XYZ file of C-alpha atoms in Angstrom:
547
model
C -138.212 -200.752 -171.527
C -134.667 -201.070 -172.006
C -132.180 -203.738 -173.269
C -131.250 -204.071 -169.550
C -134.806 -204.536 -168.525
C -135.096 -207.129 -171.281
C -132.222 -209.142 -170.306
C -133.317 -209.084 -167.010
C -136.841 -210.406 -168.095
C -134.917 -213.383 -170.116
C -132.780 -214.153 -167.311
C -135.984 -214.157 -164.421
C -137.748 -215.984 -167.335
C -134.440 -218.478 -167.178
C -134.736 -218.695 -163.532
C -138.288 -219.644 -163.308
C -138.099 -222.280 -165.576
C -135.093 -223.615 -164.314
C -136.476 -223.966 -161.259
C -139.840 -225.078 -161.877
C -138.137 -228.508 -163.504
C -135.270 -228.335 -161.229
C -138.323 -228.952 -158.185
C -140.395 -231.210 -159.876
C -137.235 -233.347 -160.547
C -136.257 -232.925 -156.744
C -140.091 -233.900 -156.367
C -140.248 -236.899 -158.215
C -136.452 -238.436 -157.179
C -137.694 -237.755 -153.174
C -141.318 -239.664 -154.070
C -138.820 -242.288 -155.436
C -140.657 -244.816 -157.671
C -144.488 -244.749 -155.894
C -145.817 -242.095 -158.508
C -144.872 -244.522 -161.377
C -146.189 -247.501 -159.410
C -149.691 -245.470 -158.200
C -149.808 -244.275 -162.167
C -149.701 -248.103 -162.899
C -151.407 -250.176 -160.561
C -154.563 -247.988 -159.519
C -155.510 -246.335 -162.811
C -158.048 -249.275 -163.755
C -161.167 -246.658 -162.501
C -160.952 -243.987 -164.455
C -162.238 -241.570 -161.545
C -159.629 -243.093 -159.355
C -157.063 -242.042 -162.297
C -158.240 -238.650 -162.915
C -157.671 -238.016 -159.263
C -154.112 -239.662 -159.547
C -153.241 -237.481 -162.668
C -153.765 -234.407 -160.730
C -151.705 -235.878 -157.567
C -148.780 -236.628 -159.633
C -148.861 -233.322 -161.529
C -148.737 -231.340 -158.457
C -145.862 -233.384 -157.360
C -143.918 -233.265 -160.512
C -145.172 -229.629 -161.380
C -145.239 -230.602 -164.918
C -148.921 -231.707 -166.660
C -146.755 -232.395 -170.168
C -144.455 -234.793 -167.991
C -147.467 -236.862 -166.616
C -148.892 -237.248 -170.201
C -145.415 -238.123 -171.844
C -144.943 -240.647 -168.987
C -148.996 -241.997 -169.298
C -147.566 -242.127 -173.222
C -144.877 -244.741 -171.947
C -147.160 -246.948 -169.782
C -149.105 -246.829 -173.356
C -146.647 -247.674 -174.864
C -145.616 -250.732 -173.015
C -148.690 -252.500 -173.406
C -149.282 -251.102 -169.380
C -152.212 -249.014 -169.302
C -154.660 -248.739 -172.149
C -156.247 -245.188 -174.229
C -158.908 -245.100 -171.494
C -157.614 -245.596 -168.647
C -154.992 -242.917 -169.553
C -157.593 -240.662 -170.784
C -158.636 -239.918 -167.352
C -154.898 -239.350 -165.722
C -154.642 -237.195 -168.410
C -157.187 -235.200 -167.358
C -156.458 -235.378 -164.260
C -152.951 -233.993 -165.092
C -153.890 -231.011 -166.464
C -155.972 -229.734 -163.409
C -153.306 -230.760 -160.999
C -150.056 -228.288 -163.437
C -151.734 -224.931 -161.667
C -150.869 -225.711 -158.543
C -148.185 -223.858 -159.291
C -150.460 -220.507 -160.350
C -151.761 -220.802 -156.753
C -147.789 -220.903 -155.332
C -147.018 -217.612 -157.707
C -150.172 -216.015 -156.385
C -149.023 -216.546 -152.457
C -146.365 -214.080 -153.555
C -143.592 -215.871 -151.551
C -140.427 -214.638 -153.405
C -139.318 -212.531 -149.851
C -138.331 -215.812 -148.691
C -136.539 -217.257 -152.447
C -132.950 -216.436 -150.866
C -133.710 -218.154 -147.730
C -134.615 -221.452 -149.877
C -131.919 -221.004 -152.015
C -129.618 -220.696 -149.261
C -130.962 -223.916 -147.421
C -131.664 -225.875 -150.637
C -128.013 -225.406 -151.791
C -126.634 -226.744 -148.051
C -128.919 -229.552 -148.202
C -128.040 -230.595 -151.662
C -123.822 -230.290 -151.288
C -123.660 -231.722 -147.855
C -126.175 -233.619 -146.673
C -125.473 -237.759 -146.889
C -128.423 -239.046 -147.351
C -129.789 -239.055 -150.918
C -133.210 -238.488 -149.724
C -131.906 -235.222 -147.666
C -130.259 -233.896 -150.980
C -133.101 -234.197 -153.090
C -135.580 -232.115 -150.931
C -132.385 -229.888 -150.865
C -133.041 -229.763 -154.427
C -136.878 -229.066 -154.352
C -136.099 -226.411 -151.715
C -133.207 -224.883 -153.992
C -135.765 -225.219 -157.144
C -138.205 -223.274 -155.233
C -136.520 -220.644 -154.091
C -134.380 -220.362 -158.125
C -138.438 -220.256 -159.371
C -139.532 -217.373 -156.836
C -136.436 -215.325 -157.221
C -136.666 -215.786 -161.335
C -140.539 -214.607 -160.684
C -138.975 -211.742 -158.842
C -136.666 -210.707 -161.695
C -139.537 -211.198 -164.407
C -141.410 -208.645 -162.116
C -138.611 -206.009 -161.786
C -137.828 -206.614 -164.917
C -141.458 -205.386 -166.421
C -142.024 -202.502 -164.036
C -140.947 -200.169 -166.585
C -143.389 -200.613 -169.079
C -146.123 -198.928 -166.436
C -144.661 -195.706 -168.342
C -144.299 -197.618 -171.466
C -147.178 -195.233 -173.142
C -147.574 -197.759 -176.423
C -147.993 -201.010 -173.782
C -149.947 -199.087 -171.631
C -152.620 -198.035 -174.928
C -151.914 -201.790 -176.498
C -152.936 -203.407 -173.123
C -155.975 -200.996 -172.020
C -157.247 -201.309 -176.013
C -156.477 -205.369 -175.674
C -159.958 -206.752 -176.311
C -159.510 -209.294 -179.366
C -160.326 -213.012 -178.541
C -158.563 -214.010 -181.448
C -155.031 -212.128 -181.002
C -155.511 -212.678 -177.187
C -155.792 -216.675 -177.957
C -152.367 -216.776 -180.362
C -150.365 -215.020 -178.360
C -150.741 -217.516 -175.947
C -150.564 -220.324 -177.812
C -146.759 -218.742 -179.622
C -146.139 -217.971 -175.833
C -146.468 -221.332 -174.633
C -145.531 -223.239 -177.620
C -142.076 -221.128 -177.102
C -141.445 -221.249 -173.298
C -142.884 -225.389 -173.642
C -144.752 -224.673 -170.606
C -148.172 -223.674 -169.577
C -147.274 -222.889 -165.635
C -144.193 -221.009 -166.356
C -146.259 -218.909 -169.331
C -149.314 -218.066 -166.807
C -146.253 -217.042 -164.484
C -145.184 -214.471 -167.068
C -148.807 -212.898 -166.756
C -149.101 -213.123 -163.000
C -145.611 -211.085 -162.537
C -147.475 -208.602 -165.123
C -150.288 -208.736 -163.166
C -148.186 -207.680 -160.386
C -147.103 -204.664 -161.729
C -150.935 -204.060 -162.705
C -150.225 -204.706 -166.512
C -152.478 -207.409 -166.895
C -156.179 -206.742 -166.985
C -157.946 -210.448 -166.702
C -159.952 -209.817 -169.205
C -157.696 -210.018 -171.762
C -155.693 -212.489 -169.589
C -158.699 -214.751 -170.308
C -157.976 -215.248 -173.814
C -154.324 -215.474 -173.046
C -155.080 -218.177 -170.571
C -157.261 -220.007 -172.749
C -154.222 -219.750 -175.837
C -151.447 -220.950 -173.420
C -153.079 -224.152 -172.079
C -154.229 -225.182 -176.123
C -150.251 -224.190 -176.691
C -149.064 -226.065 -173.917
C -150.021 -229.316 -175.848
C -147.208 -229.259 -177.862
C -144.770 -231.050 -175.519
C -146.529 -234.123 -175.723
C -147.516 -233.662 -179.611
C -143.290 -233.495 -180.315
C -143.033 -236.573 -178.156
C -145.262 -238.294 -179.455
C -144.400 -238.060 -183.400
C -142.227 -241.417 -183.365
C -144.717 -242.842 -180.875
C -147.038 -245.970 -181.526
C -149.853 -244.819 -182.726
C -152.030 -245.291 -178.883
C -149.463 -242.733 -177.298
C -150.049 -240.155 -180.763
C -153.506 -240.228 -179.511
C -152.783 -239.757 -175.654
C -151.348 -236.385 -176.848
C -154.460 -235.666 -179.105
C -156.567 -236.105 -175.527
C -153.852 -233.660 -174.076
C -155.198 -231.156 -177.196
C -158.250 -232.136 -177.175
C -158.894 -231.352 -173.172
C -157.313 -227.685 -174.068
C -159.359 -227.073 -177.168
C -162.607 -227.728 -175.488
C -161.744 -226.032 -172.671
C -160.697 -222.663 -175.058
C -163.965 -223.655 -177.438
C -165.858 -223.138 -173.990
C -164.237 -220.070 -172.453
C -163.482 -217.600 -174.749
C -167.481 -217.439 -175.299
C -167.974 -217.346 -171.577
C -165.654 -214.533 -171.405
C -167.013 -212.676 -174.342
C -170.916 -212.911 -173.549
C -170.723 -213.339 -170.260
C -170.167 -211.507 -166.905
C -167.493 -213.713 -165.520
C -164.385 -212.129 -165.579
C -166.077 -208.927 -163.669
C -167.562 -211.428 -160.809
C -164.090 -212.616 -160.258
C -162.516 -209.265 -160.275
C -165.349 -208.616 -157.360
C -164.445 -211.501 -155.430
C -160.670 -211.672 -155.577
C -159.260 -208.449 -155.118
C -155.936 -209.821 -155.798
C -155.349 -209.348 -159.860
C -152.243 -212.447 -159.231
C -154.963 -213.964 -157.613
C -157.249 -213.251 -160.386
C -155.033 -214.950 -162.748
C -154.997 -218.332 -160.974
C -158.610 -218.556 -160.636
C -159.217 -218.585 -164.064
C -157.041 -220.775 -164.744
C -158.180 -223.287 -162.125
C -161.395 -223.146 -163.456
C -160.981 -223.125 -167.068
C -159.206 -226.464 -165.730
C -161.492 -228.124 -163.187
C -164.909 -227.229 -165.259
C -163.584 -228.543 -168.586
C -162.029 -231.912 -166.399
C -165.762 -231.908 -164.521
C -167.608 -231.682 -168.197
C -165.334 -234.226 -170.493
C -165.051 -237.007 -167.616
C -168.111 -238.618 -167.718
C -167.174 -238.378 -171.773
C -164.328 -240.211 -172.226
C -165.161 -243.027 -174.141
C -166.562 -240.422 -176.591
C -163.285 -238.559 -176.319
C -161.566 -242.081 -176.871
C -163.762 -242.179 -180.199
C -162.459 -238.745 -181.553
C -158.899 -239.786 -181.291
C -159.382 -242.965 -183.291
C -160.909 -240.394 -186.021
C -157.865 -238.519 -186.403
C -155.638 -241.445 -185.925
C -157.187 -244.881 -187.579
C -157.065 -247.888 -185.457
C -154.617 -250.200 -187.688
C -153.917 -253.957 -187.363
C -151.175 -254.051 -185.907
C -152.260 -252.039 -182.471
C -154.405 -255.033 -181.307
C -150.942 -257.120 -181.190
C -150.221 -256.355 -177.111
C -152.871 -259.155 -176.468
C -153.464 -262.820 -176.440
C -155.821 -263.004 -179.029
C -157.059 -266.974 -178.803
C -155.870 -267.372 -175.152
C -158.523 -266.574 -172.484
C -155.646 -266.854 -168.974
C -159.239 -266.773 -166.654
C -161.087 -269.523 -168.634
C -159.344 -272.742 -168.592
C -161.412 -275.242 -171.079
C -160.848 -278.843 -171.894
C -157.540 -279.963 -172.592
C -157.755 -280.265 -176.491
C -158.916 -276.002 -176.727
C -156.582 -274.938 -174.557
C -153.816 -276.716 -177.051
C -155.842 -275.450 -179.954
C -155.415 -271.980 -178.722
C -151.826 -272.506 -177.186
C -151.061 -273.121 -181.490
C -152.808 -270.526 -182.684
C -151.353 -268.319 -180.424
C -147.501 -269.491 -181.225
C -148.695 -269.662 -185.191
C -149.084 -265.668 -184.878
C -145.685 -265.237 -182.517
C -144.416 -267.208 -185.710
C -145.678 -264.751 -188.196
C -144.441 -261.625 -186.510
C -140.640 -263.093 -186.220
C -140.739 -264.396 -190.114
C -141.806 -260.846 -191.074
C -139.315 -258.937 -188.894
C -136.910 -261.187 -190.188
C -137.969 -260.541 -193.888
C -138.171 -257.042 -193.574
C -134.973 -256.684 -191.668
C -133.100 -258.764 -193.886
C -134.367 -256.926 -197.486
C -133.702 -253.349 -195.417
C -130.248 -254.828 -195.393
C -129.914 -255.535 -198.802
C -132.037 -252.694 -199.703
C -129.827 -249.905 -197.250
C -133.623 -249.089 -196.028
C -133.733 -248.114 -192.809
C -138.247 -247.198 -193.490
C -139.837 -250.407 -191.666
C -136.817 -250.339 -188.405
C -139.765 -248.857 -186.516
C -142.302 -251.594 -187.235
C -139.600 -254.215 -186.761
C -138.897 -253.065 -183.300
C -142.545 -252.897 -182.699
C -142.590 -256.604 -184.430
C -139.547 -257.211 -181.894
C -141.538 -256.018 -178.506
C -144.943 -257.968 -179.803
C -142.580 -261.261 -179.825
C -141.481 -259.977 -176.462
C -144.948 -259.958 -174.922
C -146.139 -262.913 -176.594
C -143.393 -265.268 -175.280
C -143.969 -264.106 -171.671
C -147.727 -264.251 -171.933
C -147.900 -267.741 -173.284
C -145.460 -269.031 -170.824
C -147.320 -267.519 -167.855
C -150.210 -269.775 -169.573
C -148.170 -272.287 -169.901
C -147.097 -272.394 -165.970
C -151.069 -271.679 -165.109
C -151.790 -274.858 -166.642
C -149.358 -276.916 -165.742
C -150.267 -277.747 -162.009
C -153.993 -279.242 -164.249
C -153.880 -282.655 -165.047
C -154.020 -283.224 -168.504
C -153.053 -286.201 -170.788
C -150.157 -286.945 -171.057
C -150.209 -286.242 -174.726
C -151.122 -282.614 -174.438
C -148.701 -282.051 -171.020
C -145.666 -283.210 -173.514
C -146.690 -280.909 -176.033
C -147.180 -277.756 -173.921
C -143.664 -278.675 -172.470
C -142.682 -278.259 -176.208
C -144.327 -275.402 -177.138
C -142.241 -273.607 -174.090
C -139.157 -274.467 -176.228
C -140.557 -273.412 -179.551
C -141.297 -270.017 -178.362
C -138.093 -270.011 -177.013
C -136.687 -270.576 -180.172
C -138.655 -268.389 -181.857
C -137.922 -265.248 -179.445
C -134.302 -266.224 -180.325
C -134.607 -265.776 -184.172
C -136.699 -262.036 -183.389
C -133.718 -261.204 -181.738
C -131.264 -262.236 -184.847
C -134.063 -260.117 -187.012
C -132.507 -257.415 -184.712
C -129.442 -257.982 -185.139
C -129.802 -258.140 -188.794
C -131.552 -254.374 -188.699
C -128.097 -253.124 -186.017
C -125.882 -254.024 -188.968
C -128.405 -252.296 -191.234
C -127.983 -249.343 -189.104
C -124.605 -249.383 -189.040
C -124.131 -249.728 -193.176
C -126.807 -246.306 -192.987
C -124.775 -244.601 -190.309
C -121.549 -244.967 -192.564
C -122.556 -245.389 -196.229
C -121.731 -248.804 -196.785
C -122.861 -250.148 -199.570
C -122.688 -254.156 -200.593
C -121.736 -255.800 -203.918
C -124.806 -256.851 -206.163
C -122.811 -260.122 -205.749
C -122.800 -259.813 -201.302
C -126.967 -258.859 -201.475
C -127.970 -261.759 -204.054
C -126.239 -263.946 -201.315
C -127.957 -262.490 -198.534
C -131.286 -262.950 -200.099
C -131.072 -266.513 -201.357
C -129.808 -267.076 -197.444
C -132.420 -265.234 -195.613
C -135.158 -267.042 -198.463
C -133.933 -270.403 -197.376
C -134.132 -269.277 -193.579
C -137.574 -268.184 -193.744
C -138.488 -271.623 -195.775
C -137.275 -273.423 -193.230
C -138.808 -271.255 -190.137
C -142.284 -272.265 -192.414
C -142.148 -275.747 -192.666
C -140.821 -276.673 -189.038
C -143.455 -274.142 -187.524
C -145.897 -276.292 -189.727
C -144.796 -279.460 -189.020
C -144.264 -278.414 -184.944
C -147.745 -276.891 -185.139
C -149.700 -280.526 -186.681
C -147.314 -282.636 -184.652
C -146.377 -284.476 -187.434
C -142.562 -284.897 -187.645
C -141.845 -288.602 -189.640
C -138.260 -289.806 -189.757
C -138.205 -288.763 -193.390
C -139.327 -285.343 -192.944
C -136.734 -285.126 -190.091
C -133.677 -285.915 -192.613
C -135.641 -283.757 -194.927
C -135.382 -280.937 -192.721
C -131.952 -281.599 -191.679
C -130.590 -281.719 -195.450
C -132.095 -278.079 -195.550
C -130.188 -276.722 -192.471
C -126.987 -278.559 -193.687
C -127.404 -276.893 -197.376
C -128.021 -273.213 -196.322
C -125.117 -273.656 -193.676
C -123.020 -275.149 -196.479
C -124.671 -271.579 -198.331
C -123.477 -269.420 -195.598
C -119.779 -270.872 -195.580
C -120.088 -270.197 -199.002
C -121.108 -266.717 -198.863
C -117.822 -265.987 -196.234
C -115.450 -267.408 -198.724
C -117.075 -265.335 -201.540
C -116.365 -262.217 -199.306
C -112.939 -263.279 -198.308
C -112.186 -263.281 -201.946
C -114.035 -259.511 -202.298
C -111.686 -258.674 -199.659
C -108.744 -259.744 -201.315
C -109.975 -258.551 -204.617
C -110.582 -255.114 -202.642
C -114.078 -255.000 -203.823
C -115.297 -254.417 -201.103
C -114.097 -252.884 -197.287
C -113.327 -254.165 -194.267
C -115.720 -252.816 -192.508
C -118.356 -253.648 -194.964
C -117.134 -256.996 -194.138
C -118.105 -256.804 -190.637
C -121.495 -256.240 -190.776
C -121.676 -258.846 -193.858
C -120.070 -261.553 -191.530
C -122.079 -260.001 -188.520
C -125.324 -260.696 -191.178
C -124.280 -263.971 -191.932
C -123.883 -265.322 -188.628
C -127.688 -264.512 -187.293
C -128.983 -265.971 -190.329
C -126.886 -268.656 -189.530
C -128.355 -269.171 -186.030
C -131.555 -268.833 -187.576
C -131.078 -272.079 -189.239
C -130.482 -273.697 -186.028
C -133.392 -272.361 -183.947
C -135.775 -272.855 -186.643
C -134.369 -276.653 -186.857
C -134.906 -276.901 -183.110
C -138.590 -276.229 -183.748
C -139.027 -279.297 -185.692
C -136.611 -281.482 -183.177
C -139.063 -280.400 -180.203
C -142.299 -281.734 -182.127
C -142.458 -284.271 -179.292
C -142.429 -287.879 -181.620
C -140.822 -290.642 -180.608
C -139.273 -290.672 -184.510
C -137.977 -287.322 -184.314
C -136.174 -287.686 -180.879
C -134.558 -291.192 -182.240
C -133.259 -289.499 -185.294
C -131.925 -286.749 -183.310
C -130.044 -289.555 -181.468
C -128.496 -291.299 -184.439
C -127.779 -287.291 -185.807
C -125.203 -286.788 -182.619
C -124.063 -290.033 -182.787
């Protein structure tokens, strides 16, 4: 086998994959947004997901794609480990349809499709038109790269060292890590069984050995999801572990079958097609490991919090006090509407703690968790105002339907200082991004300001929370905001002076300034949360304040 025979094998190799993703994307633009919605809405049954996993994956050709998408709807709070486990599986039976496609052996017709496919997708108007111009065009690129693979390998039939290496090939264990390198290289198990169905083609793939090839490739093809999933919450880490998990067992239960058992000869008897022969082992080392760990997936649910420990934090995408189908008397229901804004109050003082000393600190370690702090605020704010409209059409006391009207401008206030905490962790990023460094003199400012902040945020959630704003702790509060804003104008004159001084840059100024004006806001919102308490006292004071 020649250099030209190998560049003709990376090229077909090229071609395939290109268009096996160029199809699936043609595939999944032409379906439009229905395989999302189906993946989203009808996945509650996890028989009813399984079967939805395998319908997407045949449409998108790609089982990694399905799980890295289920790993989304994870993490958005959308679909839960379960519930996922299933498409999952689901997904990995429906990636060979494209092993039964290679095995039809329709590459005579690739030029025809690539002919048609390229019209459609230049000239035709309508976007639907172009995009099963692309899926044509994708399959005919995949056949005709199959072709070339093929071509490309029909020299080593009088390759005498492949011909002795392949007719000697009876190691599970080599078999198995060759296929896992293979896949783990080409990042895909359909377009790594396609490399052994075009040898198969040439008759220089015996399905024995293919077997343990087979059962290497689909463990290897895990590592798609695995890479995505490394900066993942810790839910979608453990999506990918089902993905490995699904393979592993499926290898752990094959590569005996194969070595004590008669199965590879009985297909070779029935399917006298060695392509053929290819694709039915690899539908059923598939649909018999799907079959076996369905009925299991709680237990496979189990494993993955083993490797992966459940940690506080993951129960956050829930109300945890609020029950939105059981509507009690009107003093729980404002028990738990508290309790739930007490914990949306924690989560924005520690995102605005942690992005304030990462600041001062030129940490960028917890921007993760404050983003994740960031999207828990998020979810509260909408859930409790959904509550909050539920109730709203009850009749309640007057008492309790003026302080649920509150509590919809707390949490308002409150989403608004999470997103200063953001803002606070951008300028971080920025100071990171371009080695900016402040003065011991700029971070002792920032801290006493952002201490001050979150003292403030505590006592008006406290005082918001017991309803218990008097007219002195009103002034009280407002001789706080009017101190740390007095602290803040400070702080801008101090830097104006660094500037002038030149200890400091002017671009290190920006994100100082940028700094100081969120945890200015901050002051405000948090003060807002004490003028909303709902007291006669507090909204007379508020008056004479304006006045």
């Amino acid at each position: 086998m020649g250099i030209n025979s190998i560049i003709s094998l990376l090229g077909g190799l090229g071609a395939f994959l290109f268009g096996m993703d160029y199809m699936g994307e043609g595939l999944e633009l032409a379906a439009g947004p229905k395989m999302k919605d189906l993946l989203e809405k009808l996945t509650r049954n996890r028989f009813i997901g399984f079967l939805l996993g395998t319908l997407v994956t045949v449409v998108i050709q790609s089982s990694s794609a399905t799980t890295v998408m289920v790993m989304g709807f994870i993490n958005a709070g959308i679909m839960d480990l379960a519930q996922a486990t299933g498409v999952i599986f689901g997904a990995n039976i429906g990636t060979t349809i494209t092993s039964v496609l290679i095995a039809l052996d329709v590459s005579g017709i690739a030029p025809v499709c690539i002919c048609i496919g390229a019209v459609m997708l230049l000239y035709a108007k309508k976007k639907r038109n172009r995009y099963i111009g692309q899926v044509i065009l994708g399959f005919g690129i995949l056949f005709q790269g199959l072709h070339t693979m093929s071509a490309a390998m029909s020299p080593l039939k009088d390759y005498a060292p492949f011909q002795e290496f392949i007719m000697n090939a009876k190691n599970p264990l080599l078999g198995f890590v060759v296929g896992v390198v293979i896949c783990a290289i080409i990042q895909s198990s359909s377009a790594a069984v396609g490399v052994l169905q075009a040898l198969a083609m040439q008759g220089l793939m015996p399905l024995h050995f293919a077997s343990y090839l087979i059962c290497g490739i689909n463990v290897g093809s895990s590592t798609p999801p695995l890479l995505s999933a490394l900066n993942a919450k810790n839910n979608a880490k453990r999506a990918a572990i089902i993905y490995l998990i699904f393979n592993v067992v499926g290898a752990v239960l094959f590569i005996p079958l194969v070595m004590f058992t008669p199965l590879t000869d009985v297909i070779e008897r029935l399917v006298p097609s060695s392509v053929f022969q290819v694709s039915v082992f690899h539908i059923l080392f598939k649909v018999v490991t799907g079959v076996l760990l369905l009925p299991c997936v709680n237990l496979v649910v189990k494993w993955t919090y083993k490797i992966i420990p459940k940690q506080a934090h993951e129960s956050a995408f829930r109300l945890e006090y609020i029950d939105k189908n059981m509507v009690g008397s009107p003093a729980v229901m404002s028990l738990q509407v508290g309790r739930e804004v007490q914990r949306m109050a924690d989560v924005v003082r520690k995102n605005l703690v942690d992005a304030s000393e990462g600041l001062i600190n030129h940490d960028l370690s917890n921007a993760n968790q404050i983003r994740e702090g960031e999207q828990v605020i998020d979810y509260l704010a909408s859930e409790i105002t959904d509550y909050l409209a539920q109730v709203n059409s009850l009749e309640l006391p007057v008492s309790v339907s003026q302080y649920l009207g509150c509590v919809f401008h707390a949490i308002n206030d409150l989403e608004q200082i999470g997103d200063h905490a953001i803002k606070i962790l951008e300028q971080n990023e920025k100071c990171c991004e371009y080695a900016q460094h402040y003065t011991e003199e700029a971070k002792e400012e920032l801290r006493e300001i952002y201490q001050l902040d979150a003292e403030l945020l505590d006592e008006t959630v406290k005082r918001f929370l017991n309803r218990e704003v008097t007219v002195e702790q009103w002034f009280a509060i407002k001789k706080k905001e009017r101190k740390i804003i007095k602290r803040v104008t400070k702080a801008q004159s101090n830097h104006m002076e660094r500037l002038r001084l030149k200890e400091c840059t002017f671009d290190q100024g920006l994100t100082f300034v940028e700094a100081l004006n969120s945890l200015s806001r901050i002051v405000n919102h948090a003060s807002n949360i004490a003028e909303v308490a709902g007291t006669q006292n507090v909204g007379t004071m508020a008056q004479k304040e304006s006045m």
